[in-house]
């Protein structure tokens, strides 16, 4: 018996939910599970909650059925949360954590401490889609479900580039390809394609970026007024921090964007020298060793001064020096 059958045993109603500002892995895993349950368990009534669906994930079947407002009165037998590493990251369906009879988390974040009744967390997996795939019965995965799961794997691995990509990831992706998905289109739509305005903001952010710590750390900053000027939202800036990190000689990229005056979301990317998840955790955030984030208050300079101390400490310890 596949573990999904154990999870669903005796369940009549299920809610599926992801995290705030859902990315490709969150959207792909929530929709992949939704499609799988719809197609194979017609006796179970299932709802999927996703805060806002980004246009780059439009190719996912039945994405228009995702609910962005939670029915708090509804009592579910089971709540399955995907890709959310902590309670405070759970998006629109957070209230269901207190009312659902059983809660299950499927995730791959090293900072996940297990906040559900049952937790399937594998920090070695590339993505929550990969963890989910391993819980499902391969024979029952349709091409629509496969396309959703492939979307999450592609986006969380940077198209199979980041170090979270393993031989197992490639085997899972190969199996999904064999299910007849339009993989080139998915990669282009979900990862590479940007609007003209997104590219303009990326270009401007790179042009105005600054280097610190002997050019080993690069920083990009976007203020709310710039987002407003281009008519963009925070979700439109995916990819900027990775492009900053592509700078030769840089070990850490920091990308700050203003959520409101004196409040910044900080995205961090690193290579093998620096563990950014531990730095994000100091400020109440989390994520992965090489990709993490947190929210901080103060001016951009306060944020940079605070975080750069931790980065410098880790870089110096690699050189055998104490900060
Ligand atoms: P990104 O920089 O792309 O927003 O996020 C990188 C990774 O860090 C993702 O896996 C994301 O889930 C995690 N992350 C980003 N911001 C936060 C945060 O505020 N809290 C926690 N726990 N994780 C975060
Ligand atoms: Mn993920």
Short mmCIF file of C-alpha atoms and ligand atoms in Angstrom, two decimals:
data_model
loop_
_atom_site.label_atom_id
_atom_site.label_comp_id
_atom_site.label_asym_id
_atom_site.label_seq_id
_atom_site.Cartn_x
_atom_site.Cartn_y
_atom_site.Cartn_z
CA UNK A 1 0.00 0.00 0.00
CA UNK A 2 1.32 3.44 -0.94
CA UNK A 3 1.50 5.91 1.93
CA UNK A 4 -1.15 8.11 0.36
CA UNK A 5 -3.67 5.32 1.05
CA UNK A 6 -2.68 5.26 4.73
CA UNK A 7 -3.06 9.06 4.89
CA UNK A 8 -6.53 8.89 3.28
CA UNK A 9 -7.82 5.92 5.27
CA UNK A 10 -11.39 6.63 6.49
CA UNK A 11 -11.33 10.21 5.14
CA UNK A 12 -14.45 11.71 3.51
CA UNK A 13 -13.45 15.40 3.26
CA UNK A 14 -9.98 16.80 2.59
CA UNK A 15 -8.51 20.27 2.32
CA UNK A 16 -5.18 20.88 0.59
CA UNK A 17 -3.22 24.05 1.35
CA UNK A 18 0.15 25.64 0.67
CA UNK A 19 2.09 28.66 1.91
CA UNK A 20 1.80 32.42 1.63
CA UNK A 21 2.81 33.84 -1.76
CA UNK A 22 2.71 30.37 -3.37
CA UNK A 23 5.64 29.59 -5.67
CA UNK A 24 5.95 26.87 -8.33
CA UNK A 25 6.61 24.06 -5.87
CA UNK A 26 3.76 25.08 -3.58
CA UNK A 27 1.33 25.52 -6.48
CA UNK A 28 2.53 22.37 -8.29
CA UNK A 29 2.37 20.14 -5.22
CA UNK A 30 -1.05 21.41 -4.06
CA UNK A 31 -2.53 21.09 -7.55
CA UNK A 32 -0.76 17.76 -8.23
CA UNK A 33 -2.30 16.27 -5.08
CA UNK A 34 -5.69 17.86 -5.85
CA UNK A 35 -5.74 16.32 -9.35
CA UNK A 36 -4.56 12.95 -8.02
CA UNK A 37 -7.35 12.83 -5.43
CA UNK A 38 -10.02 14.09 -7.86
CA UNK A 39 -9.02 11.47 -10.43
CA UNK A 40 -8.50 8.47 -8.16
CA UNK A 41 -10.66 9.03 -5.08
CA UNK A 42 -14.02 10.35 -6.36
CA UNK A 43 -15.64 9.36 -3.04
CA UNK A 44 -13.53 11.98 -1.19
CA UNK A 45 -14.69 15.60 -1.32
CA UNK A 46 -11.57 17.72 -1.81
CA UNK A 47 -10.88 21.47 -1.81
CA UNK A 48 -7.58 23.16 -2.62
CA UNK A 49 -6.67 26.53 -1.09
CA UNK A 50 -4.07 28.75 -2.73
CA UNK A 51 -3.71 32.40 -1.85
CA UNK A 52 -3.09 33.81 -5.32
CA UNK A 53 -2.34 31.91 -8.48
CA UNK A 54 0.50 33.32 -10.53
CA UNK A 55 0.08 33.49 -14.32
CA UNK A 56 3.20 31.40 -14.92
CA UNK A 57 1.35 28.39 -13.49
CA UNK A 58 -1.70 28.80 -15.75
CA UNK A 59 -0.81 25.64 -17.65
CA UNK A 60 -1.75 23.51 -14.63
CA UNK A 61 -5.08 21.79 -15.16
CA UNK A 62 -8.04 22.88 -12.97
CA UNK A 63 -5.99 25.69 -11.40
CA UNK A 64 -9.11 27.87 -11.64
CA UNK A 65 -10.70 25.60 -9.00
CA UNK A 66 -8.21 26.70 -6.32
CA UNK A 67 -9.97 28.70 -3.62
CA UNK A 68 -8.34 31.86 -2.33
CA UNK A 69 -10.81 32.39 0.52
CA UNK A 70 -11.08 29.83 3.29
CA UNK A 71 -14.45 28.46 4.38
CA UNK A 72 -13.70 28.60 8.10
CA UNK A 73 -17.02 27.01 9.07
CA UNK A 74 -16.20 23.84 7.17
CA UNK A 75 -14.80 20.98 9.27
CA UNK A 76 -12.53 18.70 7.26
CA UNK A 77 -11.56 15.13 8.20
CA UNK A 78 -8.09 15.83 6.84
CA UNK A 79 -5.92 18.87 6.09
CA UNK A 80 -2.80 18.28 3.97
CA UNK A 81 -0.32 21.17 3.92
CA UNK A 82 2.37 21.22 1.27
CA UNK A 83 5.69 23.11 1.12
CA UNK A 84 5.02 25.25 4.23
CA UNK A 85 7.85 24.91 6.74
CA UNK A 86 6.08 26.46 9.72
CA UNK A 87 2.60 27.30 10.98
CA UNK A 88 3.05 31.00 10.33
CA UNK A 89 3.84 30.27 6.64
CA UNK A 90 0.50 28.54 6.06
CA UNK A 91 -1.58 30.83 3.90
CA UNK A 92 -5.35 31.27 3.57
CA UNK A 93 -6.20 27.94 5.19
CA UNK A 94 -4.30 28.53 8.45
CA UNK A 95 -7.47 28.39 10.58
CA UNK A 96 -8.11 24.81 9.40
CA UNK A 97 -5.03 23.70 11.37
CA UNK A 98 -7.13 24.07 14.51
CA UNK A 99 -10.33 22.51 13.19
CA UNK A 100 -9.35 19.60 10.92
CA UNK A 101 -9.60 16.16 12.57
CA UNK A 102 -6.19 15.13 11.17
CA UNK A 103 -3.34 17.28 9.83
CA UNK A 104 -0.53 16.09 7.56
CA UNK A 105 2.47 18.08 6.31
CA UNK A 106 4.40 17.17 3.15
CA UNK A 107 7.55 19.27 2.87
CA UNK A 108 11.28 19.43 2.18
CA UNK A 109 12.51 22.36 4.32
CA UNK A 110 15.39 21.72 6.71
CA UNK A 111 13.81 24.24 9.12
CA UNK A 112 10.49 22.31 9.33
CA UNK A 113 10.03 21.27 12.97
CA UNK A 114 6.95 19.09 12.39
CA UNK A 115 3.91 21.19 13.29
CA UNK A 116 1.27 18.76 11.96
CA UNK A 117 0.05 15.47 13.46
CA UNK A 118 1.82 13.53 10.72
CA UNK A 119 4.87 15.00 8.97
CA UNK A 120 6.41 13.67 5.77
CA UNK A 121 9.45 15.93 5.62
CA UNK A 122 12.52 15.03 3.60
CA UNK A 123 15.14 17.76 3.61
CA UNK A 124 17.17 15.81 1.04
CA UNK A 125 14.39 16.13 -1.54
CA UNK A 126 14.59 18.83 -4.21
CA UNK A 127 11.01 19.91 -3.73
CA UNK A 128 7.73 19.12 -2.03
CA UNK A 129 6.60 17.76 -5.42
CA UNK A 130 9.37 15.14 -5.19
CA UNK A 131 8.35 14.18 -1.62
CA UNK A 132 4.73 13.95 -2.78
CA UNK A 133 5.61 11.85 -5.83
CA UNK A 134 7.21 9.27 -3.52
CA UNK A 135 3.98 8.99 -1.52
CA UNK A 136 1.80 8.45 -4.60
CA UNK A 137 1.10 5.36 -6.67
CA UNK A 138 2.93 5.99 -9.98
CA UNK A 139 0.36 3.97 -11.91
CA UNK A 140 -2.34 6.41 -10.86
CA UNK A 141 -0.56 9.63 -11.90
CA UNK A 142 -2.22 11.24 -14.94
CA UNK A 143 -0.39 13.54 -17.37
CA UNK A 144 -2.20 16.54 -15.83
CA UNK A 145 -1.00 15.57 -12.35
CA UNK A 146 2.51 14.89 -13.76
CA UNK A 147 2.61 18.38 -15.35
CA UNK A 148 1.80 19.97 -11.97
CA UNK A 149 4.50 17.96 -10.16
CA UNK A 150 7.06 18.66 -12.90
CA UNK A 151 6.37 22.41 -12.50
CA UNK A 152 7.38 22.28 -8.83
CA UNK A 153 10.50 20.23 -9.45
CA UNK A 154 11.65 22.50 -12.28
CA UNK A 155 11.13 25.71 -10.31
CA UNK A 156 12.66 24.52 -7.01
CA UNK A 157 15.73 23.05 -8.74
CA UNK A 158 16.26 26.02 -11.10
CA UNK A 159 15.71 23.59 -13.99
CA UNK A 160 17.80 20.82 -12.40
CA UNK A 161 20.74 23.12 -11.62
CA UNK A 162 20.74 23.71 -7.85
CA UNK A 163 22.50 21.38 -5.46
CA UNK A 164 19.15 20.07 -4.18
CA UNK A 165 18.90 18.15 -7.49
CA UNK A 166 19.76 14.48 -6.93
CA UNK A 167 19.84 11.41 -9.16
CA UNK A 168 16.48 10.55 -7.59
CA UNK A 169 15.12 13.96 -8.66
CA UNK A 170 16.19 13.19 -12.23
CA UNK A 171 14.56 9.74 -12.09
CA UNK A 172 11.31 11.24 -10.83
CA UNK A 173 11.45 13.91 -13.57
CA UNK A 174 12.12 11.21 -16.18
CA UNK A 175 9.07 9.25 -15.02
CA UNK A 176 6.96 12.40 -15.23
CA UNK A 177 8.29 13.07 -18.76
CA UNK A 178 7.27 9.57 -19.76
CA UNK A 179 3.72 10.46 -18.80
CA UNK A 180 3.59 12.70 -21.88
CA UNK A 181 3.89 16.18 -20.42
CA UNK A 182 4.85 19.28 -22.49
CA UNK A 183 8.10 19.65 -20.54
CA UNK A 184 9.75 22.35 -22.71
CA UNK A 185 6.69 24.54 -22.47
CA UNK A 186 6.44 24.01 -18.71
CA UNK A 187 10.10 24.98 -18.19
CA UNK A 188 9.74 28.09 -20.33
CA UNK A 189 6.43 29.24 -18.83
CA UNK A 190 7.15 28.42 -15.21
CA UNK A 191 10.81 29.41 -14.97
CA UNK A 192 12.35 31.44 -17.79
CA UNK A 193 9.65 33.61 -19.33
CA UNK A 194 9.34 37.14 -17.87
CA UNK A 195 7.22 40.10 -18.84
CA UNK A 196 8.89 43.20 -20.24
CA UNK A 197 8.27 45.01 -16.93
CA UNK A 198 9.74 42.15 -14.90
CA UNK A 199 12.88 42.24 -17.06
CA UNK A 200 13.11 46.01 -16.69
CA UNK A 201 12.97 45.78 -12.91
CA UNK A 202 15.51 42.95 -12.90
CA UNK A 203 17.86 45.00 -15.10
CA UNK A 204 17.50 48.05 -12.90
CA UNK A 205 18.08 46.04 -9.71
CA UNK A 206 21.24 44.47 -11.14
CA UNK A 207 22.49 47.85 -12.35
CA UNK A 208 22.00 49.42 -8.91
CA UNK A 209 23.26 46.42 -6.92
CA UNK A 210 26.10 46.83 -4.44
CA UNK A 211 28.93 44.52 -3.42
CA UNK A 212 30.18 44.16 0.16
CA UNK A 213 32.57 41.91 2.07
CA UNK A 214 35.33 42.08 -0.54
CA UNK A 215 32.86 41.49 -3.38
CA UNK A 216 31.86 38.15 -1.89
CA UNK A 217 28.32 39.34 -1.14
CA UNK A 218 26.02 41.16 -3.55
CA UNK A 219 22.89 43.08 -2.59
CA UNK A 220 19.88 44.17 -4.61
CA UNK A 221 17.11 46.37 -3.22
CA UNK A 222 13.63 47.15 -4.57
CA UNK A 223 11.49 49.83 -2.94
CA UNK A 224 7.70 49.85 -2.97
CA UNK A 225 7.66 52.95 -5.22
CA UNK A 226 9.62 51.03 -7.90
CA UNK A 227 7.19 48.11 -7.76
CA UNK A 228 4.33 50.60 -8.13
CA UNK A 229 6.07 52.34 -11.05
CA UNK A 230 6.29 49.09 -13.03
CA UNK A 231 2.88 47.88 -11.83
CA UNK A 232 4.42 44.76 -10.30
CA UNK A 233 3.87 42.75 -7.12
CA UNK A 234 6.41 40.83 -4.98
CA UNK A 235 5.60 37.59 -6.81
CA UNK A 236 6.83 39.19 -10.05
CA UNK A 237 10.38 39.36 -8.70
CA UNK A 238 11.13 35.63 -8.66
CA UNK A 239 14.48 35.11 -10.33
CA UNK A 240 16.11 38.41 -9.39
CA UNK A 241 17.97 36.96 -6.40
CA UNK A 242 19.19 34.02 -8.49
CA UNK A 243 20.48 36.37 -11.17
CA UNK A 244 22.33 38.36 -8.48
CA UNK A 245 23.85 35.10 -7.21
CA UNK A 246 25.10 34.29 -10.73
CA UNK A 247 27.73 37.03 -10.32
CA UNK A 248 31.23 35.55 -10.54
CA UNK A 249 33.10 35.52 -7.21
CA UNK A 250 29.96 36.07 -5.14
CA UNK A 251 29.22 33.59 -2.34
CA UNK A 252 26.02 35.18 -1.04
CA UNK A 253 23.28 37.20 -2.74
CA UNK A 254 20.82 39.24 -0.69
CA UNK A 255 17.68 40.62 -2.24
CA UNK A 256 15.60 43.04 -0.17
CA UNK A 257 12.20 44.26 -1.17
CA UNK A 258 10.00 46.61 0.71
CA UNK A 259 6.71 45.15 1.95
CA UNK A 260 5.77 48.40 3.72
CA UNK A 261 7.74 51.34 5.12
CA UNK A 262 10.62 50.00 7.23
CA UNK A 263 9.66 46.36 6.59
CA UNK A 264 11.70 44.29 4.13
CA UNK A 265 11.41 40.76 2.84
CA UNK A 266 14.91 39.35 2.54
CA UNK A 267 15.72 36.60 0.05
CA UNK A 268 19.10 34.92 0.39
CA UNK A 269 21.05 32.61 -1.90
CA UNK A 270 24.47 31.12 -1.20
CA UNK A 271 26.97 28.50 -2.25
CA UNK A 272 28.67 25.82 -0.18
CA UNK A 273 30.51 28.37 2.02
CA UNK A 274 27.50 29.90 3.78
CA UNK A 275 24.39 28.38 5.39
CA UNK A 276 21.72 31.05 4.88
CA UNK A 277 18.92 29.03 6.52
CA UNK A 278 20.64 29.50 9.89
CA UNK A 279 20.90 33.27 9.29
CA UNK A 280 17.23 33.51 8.23
CA UNK A 281 16.25 31.52 11.34
CA UNK A 282 17.90 34.15 13.60
CA UNK A 283 15.34 36.63 12.25
CA UNK A 284 12.33 34.31 12.49
CA UNK A 285 12.55 33.02 8.91
CA UNK A 286 13.82 29.78 7.44
CA UNK A 287 14.24 27.79 4.27
CA UNK A 288 17.14 25.75 2.92
CA UNK A 289 20.91 25.85 3.45
CA UNK A 290 21.45 27.65 0.11
CA UNK A 291 18.10 29.43 -0.30
CA UNK A 292 16.30 31.05 2.60
CA UNK A 293 14.31 34.10 3.59
CA UNK A 294 12.96 36.20 6.42
CA UNK A 295 11.19 39.50 7.08
CA UNK A 296 13.09 42.28 8.85
CA UNK A 297 12.29 45.76 10.06
CA UNK A 298 14.39 48.91 9.77
CA UNK A 299 16.12 50.66 6.89
CA UNK A 300 17.85 48.59 4.18
CA UNK A 301 21.15 49.57 5.83
CA UNK A 302 20.01 48.21 9.20
CA UNK A 303 19.03 44.95 7.50
CA UNK A 304 22.33 44.70 5.61
CA UNK A 305 24.41 45.58 8.67
CA UNK A 306 22.70 42.91 10.75
CA UNK A 307 22.81 40.10 8.21
CA UNK A 308 26.28 40.82 6.87
CA UNK A 309 27.79 40.19 10.32
CA UNK A 310 26.55 36.59 10.19
CA UNK A 311 27.72 36.15 6.61
CA UNK A 312 31.15 37.52 7.41
CA UNK A 313 31.44 35.21 10.41
CA UNK A 314 30.73 32.15 8.27
CA UNK A 315 33.10 33.29 5.49
CA UNK A 316 35.88 33.93 8.01
CA UNK A 317 35.38 30.58 9.69
CA UNK A 318 35.92 28.99 6.28
CA UNK A 319 39.20 30.81 6.03
CA UNK A 320 40.10 29.49 9.49
CA UNK A 321 39.72 32.95 11.08
CA UNK A 322 37.38 34.13 13.82
CA UNK A 323 35.12 37.12 13.21
P1 LIG B 1 12.57 32.93 -1.50
O1 LIG B 1 13.84 33.67 -1.29
O2 LIG B 1 12.54 32.32 -2.87
O3 LIG B 1 11.35 33.70 -1.15
O4 LIG B 1 12.58 31.72 -0.48
C1 LIG B 1 13.66 30.81 -0.43
C2 LIG B 1 13.32 29.70 0.54
O5 LIG B 1 13.21 30.23 1.85
C3 LIG B 1 11.98 29.05 0.24
O6 LIG B 1 12.14 27.67 0.43
C4 LIG B 1 11.03 29.62 1.26
O7 LIG B 1 10.09 28.68 1.64
C5 LIG B 1 11.94 30.00 2.41
N1 LIG B 1 11.49 31.24 3.04
C6 LIG B 1 11.44 32.47 2.48
N2 LIG B 1 10.97 33.38 3.35
C7 LIG B 1 10.69 32.71 4.49
C8 LIG B 1 10.17 33.11 5.78
O8 LIG B 1 9.85 34.27 6.03
N3 LIG B 1 10.03 32.11 6.70
C9 LIG B 1 10.37 30.82 6.45
N4 LIG B 1 10.20 29.89 7.41
N5 LIG B 1 10.86 30.43 5.26
C10 LIG B 1 11.03 31.35 4.30
MN1 LIG B 2 9.58 23.99 -2.15
#
